[in-house]
Structures are given as C-alpha cells and as structure tokens.
Amino acid sequence: MRILLVEDNPADAELIRELLLEYPQHSFSVRHAGSLASALAALGDEGADLILLDLGLPDSQGTETVRAVRAAAQDAPIVVLTGLDDEDVGISMLQEGAQDYLAKGWMSGAVLVRSIRYAEERKRIEAELVRKNAELKAANEALAARKEELREREERLRRAQEIAHLGSWELADGRLSWSDEVYRIYGVRPQEFAATYGAYLESVHPEDRVRADAAYGDSVREGRAGYETEYRIVRRSDGAVRHVYERCTNLRDGTGRILRSEGIVHDITERKEHEDALLGMTRKLQRSNEDLERFAYVVSHDLQEPLRTVSSFAQLLERRYGEQLGPEAEEFIGFMTDGTARMSALITDLLEYSRISSRAQPFEAVDLGGAVETALENLAVRMEECGGRILCDPMPTVHADRMQMVRLAQNLLSNAIKFCPAGRAPIVKIRATRAGGDWLIRFEDNGIGIDAECCDQIFEVFQRLHDRSEYPGTGIGLAICRRIVERHGGRIWVEPAAGAGSAFCFTLPLQDRPTPSSSPD
Ligand code: ADP
C-alpha cells in the first residue's frame, strides 16, 4: 500500500515511518511530504492509496489542509493526525471528508495500522454508498417519469371519455369503481357516492331498474360472458333523465366463478332524441303519404265517372245528331272525345304511380329474363305492327317485386318503340353486367335519342320533351320507372347510346344483399 505521510515535524515523521515498518506483512511503502505544496506535488506525481495528514503545516492549517488534500486525491482515504487534546478537531475533520483521526501522542504501531485499515474500509463503504445512492436516485427518477407518463395517460383517457360521453366501471368483491366520466354522466361527486352495486341501482330510472338489474344478474347466473343493454338514469345533480348504453364483460376463473365485471357506460341521450325525432317524422311522413295515396285513389276513381259520362254523351251526340250538326261540330266532338281519353289515361297513370308503394308486393326471387318476356307479350301487337326486335342477353335473378319488374321493362320497351323515327324498325338490346355489389341493367335503343341536358328532367312526373301531336303520352312512365328502381334500392339514368338512340340504365342490388326497403315506404 502506498502511503503518503504529510508531516512537517521530522521526528514525528520518522517515528510513524518506523511504526509502520514493523508490519512488513502489509507491505506499506511510505513517502514523506513536509508541506502542503510538496504533498500536492507528490499526489499529482504518483498518487497514493492512503494519506496520513498532519493538519498544522508550514503552508496550510486545519480545515484548509484537509480540503486541499481531499480535492487532490478524491479516492484515497485520509487519516488526520491531531494533537493529544484535539478530539473535537478530529471529529470536525471527519465532516470535511477524512475517514479517521489519530492523536499523535498515543500512537502505537497497532493503533496506527488499525486506523489505516479502518479508514480504508470506511472509504470503500463510502464509495459503495455513493454508488448505491446514485442507483437509487436514477431508479427514483425513472419511477417519477413512469408516474408522470401514467398520469398523462390517465388524463388522456379521462379527456377521451369526456369527449365521447363514455365512462368505464369495474365491479369486484361487491366494490364498484367508476371513472370520472361515469360520475359526470350520473351527476354525482365521488365523495357523495357509496360505491356499491345497490347505490348504482338507485340512480337508474325506477321504471328501468328491474330490467337493468336483471341484465347484470342474469348474465352472472347464466354464466354468460357479458351483456349489452340500454336504460334511463335520473341524474342526481339536476334530476334530468338521461339514456345510457351499457356493455359489460364478466371475467371468470377456471371454475366459472366471477372474478370481476368490467363495463362501459355511454351517454346516448342526444342520439336517442334524434332517433325519436326521426321516428316521429317518418311516422308523420308515412301518414301523409297514406293520406295522399287515399286521396289520389278517391280522386281518380271519382273523376273517371264524370269523364266517362262526358265521353259517352259526346259519342251519343255524334251518332244521333252528327249529320245534322255538320263537319265543324263533328270536329269539336272529336276534340272532346280525345280530351276525355287523354284525361282518363292521365288519371290511370297517376293512380299507378301512387300505388307503387301502397300496392307493393313482397320481394321474391325474380328472373329478370322472365319479366322482360312478360312485358314483350303485353306489347306483342305493337311490336308486330312496327316490326321491332329485342336482343336480350341472359338476365340475372334478383330480389324484387315481380309485377313491378314487368312494369319497369314494359315502360322502357314501350318508350323504345314509341320514340323511334317513322320508317325505322326499333331494335332494343338488353344487357346485364355486375357493378360492385349491384347488377347494372341496360336497355339500349336505336330511337330518336335524348339531348344531354334533358337527361335528368325526364324522370320527373309530367316532364315530356315532345309535343303530344308528335308522340302521345302522359309523361308519367319514366317517373314510375324511377320509383320502382328506388324502392328496390337502385338508381336509374339515361345516357346517349353509341350511334343513334338512348341507353336507359338502372341498378339493382345483388340477390344476397339486403335491400333498403322491402316493405312499403
Ligand atoms: P311519356 O312516354 O308518356 O311521354 P315518359 O315519362 O315515359 O312519358 O317519358 C318522358 C319523356 O322522355 C318522353 O316524353 C320523351 O320525351 C323522353 N323519352 C322517354 N323514353 C325515350 C326514348 N327511348 N328515346 C327518346 N326519348 C325518350
């Protein structure tokens, strides 16, 4: 062990050196410095494993000496050499960083060696303590960081729950714990709420309490994994009735015994209110639709009667008095008969339009090819007259109202025949292709075509692009087509066909897809 002996008294220094040399087994090598300056120089040169330090040096005294040596040799233990009655000084030097002190007068070899060994051990323990302290500090800092992270996460969760009006709860061993948002939803403060299942049930609306209780109780008794339910609560803070949605998961051990139940509570009051308002409006709309349909039926039925009277008497007039009345009267009677026939057609078409939903049939599997054939049979005479041809590709089976599919095909085919220039035989190509989740059906004719800017308006009631003298009609046929297609969850439109003519296209959902309205709308 390399010992630096800092002592200005040569006799003391020699004595100490000799005492140390009595212990060859410790292999002490002793260097001597007589002043602070030479001690610091020796430490800078070679360092030391231990320093025996006299405090009163020619160039430094007391505390200053310890501090200076301490700073120059951080790792070496220091044993301070004091005068006989300087116990207090020795203790205060320990506070300055020395490991032990020895009164010079009492010094024996054994005492000196014991003090050196003690100082050495104490220095090692101090170093160990410093290291452990540093480790502890680092662990504490990591813990504080984790705590902060956890706090931030909890805060984020709390904010998310608040924004979504969604709280979470846990029930274990009869103790219920709620997140902040559940407290907010129920309008209670944590200190007011006895966190038990019974206290929770008290917040549920009296009319829904049995149901809410059964939802949980049944799921536990019947060994279910959880449940979903909706019920009303009475908010404690202001007595407001709120609607909540609750979803619970029961966690069980291997024997099926419940360990705990966890759940979420979602305040759905606003959504419920919107749904109720929407339901109210839908019911009102349904009622007004039914009223309108009844009105249309009564009006058309009652209007037909006087119309038939006018038409019959006009014909009688012509037959009995036609010759007496002359050609002009005959022409007028012709206008009358014509007018009543047109009005009768209008009323019939309007009635049909109003019945698309009121007289609708339930949806079934309908072969569209068969529907096209039936429509063609209904138009057989006109087809023969004009020499028209239908080229129909294989058609799919769809989920639809059979009669309405026939009506749809018949209206489109009838228009294709009607809106064909004189002298040209109408040709209609019918094709079906898949388009996403739909069938796309296309009726392409070689008729007069339609201006691009009129493509939308012709599907409105009474919208016609031609004069009746040119092409007869009521302007309701395509409006009926659109109502039928929309009732089946599809779309209808027209686009120019390649060459001349128009292509009427509509979509229908694939058969295995549910349709939006399979009941009257
Ligand atoms: P209507 O045939 O009784 O006039 P629609 O509602 O069936 O009534 O048709 C509306 C209008 O759309 C027709 O008056 C006509 O101008 C135009 N239209 C319908 N089908 C065709 C077609 N295939 N080619 C050209 N124009 C058509």
Coordinates of C-alpha atoms and ligand atoms in Angstrom, one line a residue:
M1 CA 0.0 0.0 0.0
R2 CA 1.4 3.4 -1.0
I3 CA 1.1 5.8 2.0
L4 CA 1.8 9.5 1.7
L5 CA 2.8 10.9 5.1
V6 CA 2.3 14.6 5.3
E7 CA 4.1 15.8 8.5
D8 CA 6.3 18.9 9.0
N9 CA 7.9 17.6 12.2
P10 CA 10.8 15.3 11.0
A11 CA 10.9 13.4 14.3
D12 CA 7.1 12.6 14.2
A13 CA 7.5 11.6 10.6
E14 CA 10.4 9.3 11.4
L15 CA 8.5 7.7 14.3
I16 CA 5.5 7.0 12.2
R17 CA 7.6 5.5 9.4
E18 CA 9.3 3.2 11.8
L19 CA 6.0 2.1 13.4
L20 CA 4.7 1.2 10.0
L21 CA 7.7 -0.7 9.0
E22 CA 7.1 -3.0 12.0
Y23 CA 4.3 -4.6 9.9
P24 CA 6.0 -6.0 6.8
Q25 CA 3.0 -8.2 6.1
H26 CA 1.1 -5.1 5.0
S27 CA 3.9 -4.0 2.6
F28 CA 3.5 -0.4 3.4
S29 CA 5.6 1.9 1.2
V30 CA 5.8 5.4 2.8
R31 CA 6.6 8.7 1.1
H32 CA 7.1 11.8 3.1
A33 CA 6.0 15.4 2.4
G34 CA 6.8 18.2 4.8
S35 CA 4.4 20.8 3.5
L36 CA 1.0 21.0 1.7
A37 CA 2.7 22.1 -1.5
S38 CA 5.1 19.1 -1.6
A39 CA 2.1 16.8 -0.6
L40 CA 0.1 18.1 -3.5
A41 CA 3.0 17.7 -5.9
A42 CA 3.5 14.0 -4.7
L43 CA -0.2 13.3 -5.2
G44 CA -0.1 14.8 -8.6
D45 CA 3.1 12.8 -9.5
E46 CA 2.2 9.3 -8.3
G47 CA -1.0 9.5 -6.2
A48 CA -1.4 7.5 -3.0
D49 CA -3.6 4.7 -1.6
L50 CA -3.9 6.4 1.8
I51 CA -2.8 9.8 3.3
L52 CA -1.6 10.3 6.9
L53 CA -2.2 14.0 7.3
D54 CA -0.9 16.4 9.9
L55 CA -3.1 19.5 10.0
G56 CA -0.6 22.1 11.0
L57 CA 1.8 22.5 8.1
P58 CA 4.0 25.5 7.4
D59 CA 1.9 26.5 4.4
S60 CA -1.6 25.4 5.5
Q61 CA -3.6 24.9 8.7
G62 CA -6.6 22.7 9.8
T63 CA -9.6 22.5 7.6
E64 CA -7.9 24.1 4.6
T65 CA -5.3 21.3 4.7
V66 CA -7.9 18.6 4.6
R67 CA -9.9 20.3 1.9
A68 CA -6.9 20.8 -0.3
V69 CA -5.7 17.2 0.0
R70 CA -9.2 15.9 -0.4
A71 CA -9.6 17.8 -3.7
A72 CA -6.3 16.5 -5.0
A73 CA -6.9 12.8 -4.1
Q74 CA -10.6 12.1 -4.3
D75 CA -10.3 8.3 -3.9
A76 CA -7.6 8.0 -1.2
P77 CA -8.8 7.6 2.4
I78 CA -7.3 10.3 4.8
V79 CA -6.3 9.7 8.4
V80 CA -5.8 13.0 10.2
L81 CA -3.0 13.3 12.8
T82 CA -4.1 15.5 15.7
G83 CA -2.6 16.8 18.9
L84 CA -3.4 15.0 22.2
D85 CA -6.3 17.0 23.2
D86 CA -7.7 17.8 19.8
E87 CA -10.6 15.3 19.8
D88 CA -13.1 18.0 18.5
V89 CA -10.8 18.9 15.7
G90 CA -10.6 15.3 14.6
I91 CA -14.4 14.9 14.5
S92 CA -14.8 18.1 12.5
M93 CA -12.2 16.8 10.0
L94 CA -14.3 13.6 9.6
Q95 CA -17.1 16.0 8.5
E96 CA -14.7 17.5 5.9
G97 CA -14.2 14.1 4.3
A98 CA -11.4 12.4 6.4
Q99 CA -12.0 8.8 7.2
D100 CA -10.4 8.7 10.7
Y101 CA -8.2 10.7 13.1
L102 CA -5.4 9.7 15.5
A103 CA -3.8 11.6 18.4
K104 CA -0.1 11.6 17.8
G105 CA 0.9 11.2 21.4
W106 CA -1.0 7.9 21.8
M107 CA 0.1 6.4 18.7
S108 CA 1.4 2.8 18.7
G109 CA 2.0 0.6 15.6
A110 CA -1.1 -1.5 16.3
V111 CA -3.3 1.6 16.7
L112 CA -1.8 3.2 13.5
V113 CA -2.3 0.0 11.4
R114 CA -5.9 -0.5 12.8
S115 CA -6.7 3.1 11.9
I116 CA -5.3 2.7 8.4
R117 CA -7.3 -0.5 7.8
Y118 CA -10.4 1.2 9.3
A119 CA -10.0 4.3 7.1
E120 CA -9.5 2.1 4.1
E121 CA -12.7 0.1 4.8
R122 CA -14.7 3.2 5.6
K123 CA -13.6 4.8 2.3
R124 CA -14.7 1.6 0.4
I125 CA -18.1 1.7 2.2
E126 CA -18.5 5.4 1.4
A127 CA -17.8 4.7 -2.2
E128 CA -20.3 1.9 -2.2
L129 CA -22.8 4.2 -0.6
V130 CA -22.3 6.8 -3.2
R131 CA -22.7 4.3 -5.9
K132 CA -25.9 2.9 -4.3
N133 CA -27.2 6.4 -3.8
A134 CA -26.7 7.2 -7.5
E135 CA -28.5 4.0 -8.4
L136 CA -31.4 4.8 -6.1
K137 CA -31.6 8.3 -7.5
A138 CA -31.7 7.0 -11.0
A139 CA -34.4 4.5 -10.0
N140 CA -36.4 7.3 -8.3
E141 CA -36.1 9.4 -11.4
A142 CA -37.3 6.6 -13.6
L143 CA -40.2 5.9 -11.2
A144 CA -41.1 9.6 -11.3
A145 CA -41.0 9.6 -15.1
R146 CA -43.3 6.4 -15.2
K147 CA -45.7 8.1 -12.7
E148 CA -45.8 11.2 -14.9
E149 CA -46.4 9.0 -18.0
L150 CA -49.1 7.1 -16.2
R151 CA -50.7 10.4 -15.0
E152 CA -50.7 11.7 -18.6
R153 CA -52.2 8.6 -19.9
E154 CA -54.9 8.7 -17.3
E155 CA -55.6 12.3 -18.2
R156 CA -55.8 11.4 -21.9
L157 CA -58.2 8.6 -21.1
R158 CA -60.3 10.9 -18.9
R159 CA -60.4 13.5 -21.7
A160 CA -61.3 10.9 -24.3
Q161 CA -64.1 9.5 -22.1
E162 CA -65.4 13.0 -21.5
I163 CA -65.4 13.9 -25.2
A164 CA -67.1 10.6 -26.1
H165 CA -69.5 10.7 -23.1
L166 CA -68.2 7.3 -22.3
G167 CA -67.2 6.1 -18.9
S168 CA -65.8 2.8 -17.6
W169 CA -66.6 0.9 -14.4
E170 CA -65.4 -2.2 -12.6
L171 CA -67.2 -4.4 -10.0
A172 CA -65.1 -6.7 -7.9
D173 CA -65.9 -8.2 -4.4
G174 CA -69.0 -6.0 -4.2
R175 CA -67.0 -2.8 -4.6
L176 CA -67.8 -0.7 -7.6
S177 CA -65.4 1.8 -9.1
W178 CA -66.3 4.4 -11.6
S179 CA -64.2 6.5 -14.0
D180 CA -64.6 10.3 -13.7
E181 CA -66.9 10.3 -16.7
V182 CA -69.3 7.8 -15.2
Y183 CA -69.6 10.2 -12.2
R184 CA -70.3 13.0 -14.6
I185 CA -72.9 11.0 -16.6
Y186 CA -74.7 10.1 -13.3
G187 CA -74.3 13.6 -11.9
V188 CA -72.7 12.6 -8.6
R189 CA -69.5 13.5 -6.9
P190 CA -67.1 10.7 -5.8
Q191 CA -67.4 11.8 -2.2
E192 CA -71.2 11.5 -2.3
F193 CA -71.4 8.1 -3.9
A194 CA -71.2 4.9 -1.8
A195 CA -69.5 2.8 -4.5
T196 CA -71.7 -0.3 -4.3
Y197 CA -74.0 -2.0 -6.8
G198 CA -77.0 -1.1 -4.7
A199 CA -76.1 2.6 -4.7
Y200 CA -75.7 2.4 -8.5
L201 CA -79.2 0.8 -9.0
E202 CA -80.7 3.7 -7.1
S203 CA -79.5 6.1 -9.9
V204 CA -81.3 4.0 -12.5
H205 CA -84.8 5.3 -13.5
P206 CA -87.4 3.5 -11.3
E207 CA -89.2 2.1 -14.4
D208 CA -85.9 0.6 -15.8
R209 CA -84.4 -0.6 -12.5
V210 CA -85.7 -4.1 -12.6
R211 CA -84.5 -4.5 -16.2
A212 CA -81.1 -3.0 -15.6
D213 CA -80.7 -5.3 -12.5
A214 CA -81.8 -8.3 -14.5
A215 CA -79.3 -7.6 -17.3
Y216 CA -76.4 -7.9 -14.9
G217 CA -77.9 -10.6 -12.5
D218 CA -78.9 -12.9 -15.4
S219 CA -75.5 -12.7 -17.1
V220 CA -73.9 -13.7 -13.8
R221 CA -76.4 -16.5 -13.0
E222 CA -76.5 -17.9 -16.6
G223 CA -72.7 -18.0 -16.8
R224 CA -72.7 -15.6 -19.8
A225 CA -69.6 -13.7 -20.9
G226 CA -71.4 -10.3 -20.6
Y227 CA -74.3 -8.3 -21.8
E228 CA -75.4 -5.1 -23.6
T229 CA -78.4 -3.0 -22.5
E230 CA -79.9 0.4 -22.6
Y231 CA -81.8 2.1 -19.8
R232 CA -82.6 5.5 -18.4
I233 CA -81.0 7.1 -15.3
V234 CA -82.0 10.0 -13.2
R235 CA -79.1 12.4 -13.0
R236 CA -78.6 13.2 -9.3
S237 CA -77.3 16.7 -9.8
D238 CA -80.3 18.1 -11.7
G239 CA -82.9 15.3 -11.8
A240 CA -82.6 15.1 -15.6
V241 CA -83.5 11.8 -17.3
R242 CA -80.6 10.5 -19.5
H243 CA -80.4 7.5 -21.7
V244 CA -77.3 5.3 -21.4
Y245 CA -76.0 2.3 -23.2
E246 CA -74.1 -0.2 -21.1
R247 CA -71.8 -3.1 -22.1
C248 CA -70.3 -5.5 -19.6
T249 CA -67.8 -8.3 -19.7
N250 CA -67.6 -10.8 -16.9
L251 CA -64.2 -12.2 -16.1
R252 CA -64.3 -15.7 -14.5
D253 CA -61.7 -18.1 -13.1
G254 CA -61.3 -21.7 -14.3
T255 CA -64.3 -22.9 -12.3
G256 CA -66.5 -20.2 -13.8
R257 CA -66.6 -18.1 -10.6
I258 CA -66.8 -14.4 -11.4
L259 CA -63.5 -12.6 -10.6
R260 CA -64.7 -9.2 -11.6
S261 CA -67.0 -7.5 -14.1
E262 CA -65.9 -4.6 -16.3
G263 CA -68.0 -2.4 -18.4
I264 CA -68.6 0.9 -20.2
V265 CA -71.4 3.4 -19.9
H266 CA -72.2 5.6 -22.9
D267 CA -74.5 8.6 -22.6
I268 CA -76.7 8.3 -25.7
T269 CA -79.3 10.8 -24.8
E270 CA -78.7 13.1 -27.8
R271 CA -78.7 10.1 -30.2
K272 CA -81.9 8.8 -28.7
E273 CA -83.5 12.2 -29.0
H274 CA -82.5 12.4 -32.7
E275 CA -83.8 8.9 -33.3
D276 CA -87.1 9.6 -31.6
A277 CA -87.5 12.9 -33.6
L278 CA -86.6 10.9 -36.8
L279 CA -89.1 8.2 -36.0
G280 CA -91.8 10.9 -35.3
M281 CA -91.1 12.5 -38.7
T282 CA -91.1 9.2 -40.5
R283 CA -94.4 8.3 -39.0
K284 CA -95.8 11.7 -40.0
L285 CA -94.5 11.2 -43.5
Q286 CA -95.9 7.8 -43.7
R287 CA -99.3 9.1 -42.6
S288 CA -99.2 11.9 -45.1
N289 CA -98.2 9.5 -47.8
E290 CA -101.1 7.2 -47.0
D291 CA -103.4 10.2 -46.9
L292 CA -102.1 11.3 -50.3
E293 CA -102.5 7.8 -51.8
R294 CA -106.0 7.5 -50.5
F295 CA -106.8 11.0 -51.9
A296 CA -105.3 10.1 -55.3
Y297 CA -107.3 6.9 -55.4
V298 CA -110.6 8.5 -54.4
V299 CA -110.0 11.5 -56.8
S300 CA -109.1 9.3 -59.8
H301 CA -111.9 6.9 -59.1
D302 CA -114.4 9.7 -58.8
L303 CA -113.0 11.6 -61.7
Q304 CA -113.3 8.6 -64.1
E305 CA -117.1 8.6 -63.6
P306 CA -117.9 12.1 -64.9
L307 CA -115.3 11.7 -67.6
R308 CA -117.0 8.5 -68.9
T309 CA -120.3 10.4 -68.8
V310 CA -118.8 13.3 -71.0
S311 CA -117.2 10.8 -73.3
S312 CA -120.4 8.7 -73.7
F313 CA -122.6 11.6 -74.3
A314 CA -120.2 13.1 -76.8
Q315 CA -120.3 9.8 -78.7
L316 CA -124.1 9.7 -78.5
L317 CA -124.3 13.2 -79.8
E318 CA -122.2 12.3 -82.7
R319 CA -124.1 9.1 -83.5
R320 CA -127.6 10.6 -83.2
Y321 CA -127.1 14.2 -84.4
G322 CA -123.8 14.0 -86.2
E323 CA -125.3 14.5 -89.7
Q324 CA -127.5 17.4 -88.6
L325 CA -124.7 19.3 -86.8
G326 CA -122.2 19.4 -89.7
P327 CA -118.4 18.9 -90.1
E328 CA -117.3 21.6 -87.6
A329 CA -119.4 20.2 -84.8
E330 CA -118.1 16.8 -85.6
E331 CA -114.6 18.1 -85.3
F332 CA -115.4 19.7 -81.9
I333 CA -116.9 16.4 -80.7
G334 CA -113.7 14.7 -81.8
F335 CA -111.7 17.1 -79.6
M336 CA -114.0 16.3 -76.7
T337 CA -113.6 12.5 -77.1
D338 CA -109.8 12.9 -77.5
G339 CA -109.6 15.1 -74.4
T340 CA -111.5 12.7 -72.2
A341 CA -109.4 9.8 -73.4
R342 CA -106.2 11.7 -72.5
M343 CA -107.5 12.7 -69.2
S344 CA -108.6 9.1 -68.5
A345 CA -105.0 7.9 -69.4
L346 CA -103.5 10.6 -67.1
I347 CA -105.7 9.5 -64.2
T348 CA -104.9 5.8 -64.7
D349 CA -101.1 6.5 -64.8
L350 CA -101.3 8.8 -61.8
L351 CA -103.1 6.1 -59.9
E352 CA -100.5 3.6 -60.9
Y353 CA -97.7 5.9 -59.7
S354 CA -99.4 6.4 -56.3
R355 CA -99.8 2.6 -55.9
I356 CA -96.1 1.7 -56.4
S357 CA -95.7 1.7 -52.6
S358 CA -99.2 1.2 -51.4
R359 CA -100.0 -1.8 -53.5
A360 CA -96.5 -3.2 -53.5
Q361 CA -95.9 -7.0 -53.2
P362 CA -93.3 -8.6 -51.0
F363 CA -89.9 -9.2 -52.6
E364 CA -89.1 -12.6 -54.0
A365 CA -86.6 -14.2 -56.4
V366 CA -87.5 -12.8 -59.8
D367 CA -85.9 -13.9 -63.1
L368 CA -85.5 -10.6 -64.9
G369 CA -85.4 -12.5 -68.3
G370 CA -88.9 -13.8 -67.5
A371 CA -90.1 -10.3 -66.6
V372 CA -88.8 -9.0 -70.0
E373 CA -90.7 -11.8 -71.8
T374 CA -93.9 -11.0 -70.0
A375 CA -93.5 -7.3 -70.9
L376 CA -93.0 -8.3 -74.5
E377 CA -96.1 -10.4 -74.5
N378 CA -98.1 -7.4 -73.3
L379 CA -96.6 -5.3 -76.1
A380 CA -96.9 -8.1 -78.8
V381 CA -99.4 -6.3 -81.0
R382 CA -97.4 -3.0 -81.1
M383 CA -94.1 -5.0 -81.7
E384 CA -95.7 -6.7 -84.6
E385 CA -97.0 -3.5 -86.1
C386 CA -93.7 -1.8 -86.1
G387 CA -91.5 -4.9 -86.9
G388 CA -89.4 -4.3 -83.8
R389 CA -86.7 -6.7 -82.5
I390 CA -85.4 -7.3 -78.9
L391 CA -81.9 -8.8 -78.4
C392 CA -81.8 -9.9 -74.8
D393 CA -78.7 -11.3 -73.2
P394 CA -79.0 -13.8 -70.3
M395 CA -80.6 -12.0 -67.3
P396 CA -79.9 -12.5 -63.6
T397 CA -82.3 -13.4 -60.8
V398 CA -83.0 -10.5 -58.5
H399 CA -84.7 -10.0 -55.2
A400 CA -87.7 -7.9 -56.3
D401 CA -91.4 -7.3 -56.7
R402 CA -92.3 -9.4 -59.8
M403 CA -95.1 -7.2 -61.1
Q404 CA -93.0 -4.1 -60.8
M405 CA -90.1 -5.6 -62.7
V406 CA -92.5 -6.4 -65.5
R407 CA -93.9 -2.8 -65.4
L408 CA -90.3 -1.4 -65.5
A409 CA -89.3 -3.4 -68.5
Q410 CA -92.6 -2.7 -70.2
N411 CA -92.4 1.1 -69.8
L412 CA -88.8 1.2 -71.2
L413 CA -89.6 -1.1 -74.1
S414 CA -92.8 0.8 -74.9
N415 CA -90.8 4.1 -75.0
A416 CA -88.2 2.5 -77.2
I417 CA -90.9 1.5 -79.7
K418 CA -92.7 4.9 -79.4
F419 CA -89.7 7.2 -79.7
C420 CA -88.4 5.6 -82.9
P421 CA -88.4 7.6 -86.2
A422 CA -91.0 6.6 -88.7
G423 CA -89.8 4.1 -91.1
R424 CA -87.1 2.7 -88.8
A425 CA -87.7 -0.7 -87.1
P426 CA -87.0 -0.4 -83.4
I427 CA -84.2 -2.6 -82.1
V428 CA -83.6 -2.8 -78.3
K429 CA -80.5 -4.6 -76.9
I430 CA -80.8 -5.6 -73.2
R431 CA -77.7 -6.5 -71.2
A432 CA -76.9 -7.2 -67.6
T433 CA -73.4 -6.8 -66.0
R434 CA -72.0 -6.9 -62.5
A435 CA -71.1 -3.4 -61.0
G436 CA -69.7 -3.7 -57.5
G437 CA -72.5 -5.0 -55.3
D438 CA -75.1 -4.4 -57.9
W439 CA -76.5 -5.6 -61.2
L440 CA -76.3 -3.0 -64.0
I441 CA -79.1 -3.4 -66.5
R442 CA -79.0 -1.6 -69.8
F443 CA -81.8 -1.1 -72.3
E444 CA -80.2 0.4 -75.5
D445 CA -82.5 1.5 -78.4
N446 CA -81.9 2.9 -81.8
G447 CA -84.6 5.7 -81.4
I448 CA -84.5 9.5 -81.6
G449 CA -82.1 9.9 -78.7
I450 CA -82.3 12.5 -75.9
D451 CA -80.4 15.8 -75.5
A452 CA -77.8 15.5 -72.8
E453 CA -79.2 18.5 -70.8
C454 CA -82.7 16.8 -70.6
C455 CA -81.4 13.5 -69.2
D456 CA -82.4 14.3 -65.6
Q457 CA -85.7 16.0 -66.1
I458 CA -87.4 13.2 -68.0
F459 CA -87.6 11.1 -64.8
E460 CA -89.9 13.8 -63.2
V461 CA -93.7 13.4 -63.3
F462 CA -95.3 15.2 -66.4
Q463 CA -91.9 16.0 -68.0
R464 CA -92.0 15.4 -71.7
L465 CA -89.7 16.6 -74.4
H466 CA -92.1 16.3 -77.3
D467 CA -95.4 17.6 -78.3
R468 CA -98.4 15.2 -77.9
S469 CA -99.2 15.6 -81.6
E470 CA -95.8 14.1 -82.4
Y471 CA -95.5 11.4 -79.7
P472 CA -98.6 10.7 -77.5
G473 CA -98.2 10.1 -73.8
T474 CA -98.8 11.3 -70.2
G475 CA -95.2 12.0 -69.0
I476 CA -95.5 9.6 -66.1
G477 CA -93.9 6.4 -67.4
L478 CA -90.3 7.2 -66.5
A479 CA -91.3 8.6 -63.1
I480 CA -92.9 5.3 -62.4
C481 CA -89.7 3.5 -63.5
R482 CA -87.7 5.7 -61.1
R483 CA -90.0 5.0 -58.2
I484 CA -89.8 1.3 -58.8
V485 CA -86.0 1.2 -59.1
E486 CA -85.5 3.4 -56.0
R487 CA -87.9 1.2 -54.0
H488 CA -85.6 -1.7 -54.9
G489 CA -82.5 0.2 -53.6
G490 CA -81.2 1.0 -57.1
R491 CA -80.6 4.1 -59.4
I492 CA -81.8 4.9 -62.9
W493 CA -80.4 7.2 -65.5
V494 CA -80.2 7.6 -69.3
E495 CA -77.1 8.1 -71.5
P496 CA -76.6 8.5 -75.2
A497 CA -76.3 5.2 -77.0
A498 CA -73.4 4.5 -79.4
G499 CA -74.6 5.7 -82.8
A500 CA -78.2 6.9 -82.5
G501 CA -80.7 6.3 -79.7
S502 CA -80.5 6.2 -75.9
A503 CA -79.4 3.8 -73.3
F504 CA -81.6 3.6 -70.2
C505 CA -79.6 2.1 -67.3
F506 CA -80.6 1.0 -63.8
T507 CA -79.0 -0.9 -61.0
L508 CA -80.5 -3.5 -58.6
P509 CA -78.7 -5.0 -55.6
L510 CA -77.2 -8.5 -56.0
Q511 CA -79.7 -11.0 -54.7
D512 CA -77.9 -11.9 -51.5
R513 CA -77.6 -8.3 -50.4
P514 CA -80.4 -6.9 -48.2
T515 CA -82.4 -4.2 -50.0
P516 CA -83.1 -1.0 -48.1
S517 CA -86.9 -1.1 -48.4
S518 CA -88.6 -4.4 -49.0
S519 CA -91.7 -3.1 -47.3
P520 CA -93.9 -0.2 -48.4
D521 CA -92.1 3.1 -47.8
Ligands
ADP1 P1 -94.3 9.6 -72.0 O1 -93.6 8.5 -72.7 O2 -95.7 9.3 -71.6 O3 -94.1 10.9 -72.6 P2 -92.2 9.1 -70.1 O4 -92.1 9.5 -68.7 O5 -92.2 7.7 -70.4 O6 -93.5 9.8 -70.6 O7 -91.1 9.8 -70.9 C1 -90.8 11.2 -70.6 C2 -90.1 11.7 -71.9 O8 -88.8 11.2 -72.0 C3 -90.8 11.4 -73.2 O9 -91.9 12.3 -73.4 C4 -89.7 11.5 -74.2 O10 -89.5 12.9 -74.5 C5 -88.5 11.1 -73.4 N1 -88.2 9.7 -73.7 C6 -88.6 8.6 -73.0 N2 -88.1 7.5 -73.5 C7 -87.4 7.8 -74.6 C8 -86.6 7.1 -75.6 N3 -86.5 5.7 -75.5 N4 -86.0 7.8 -76.5 C9 -86.1 9.1 -76.6 N5 -86.8 9.9 -75.7 C10 -87.4 9.2 -74.7

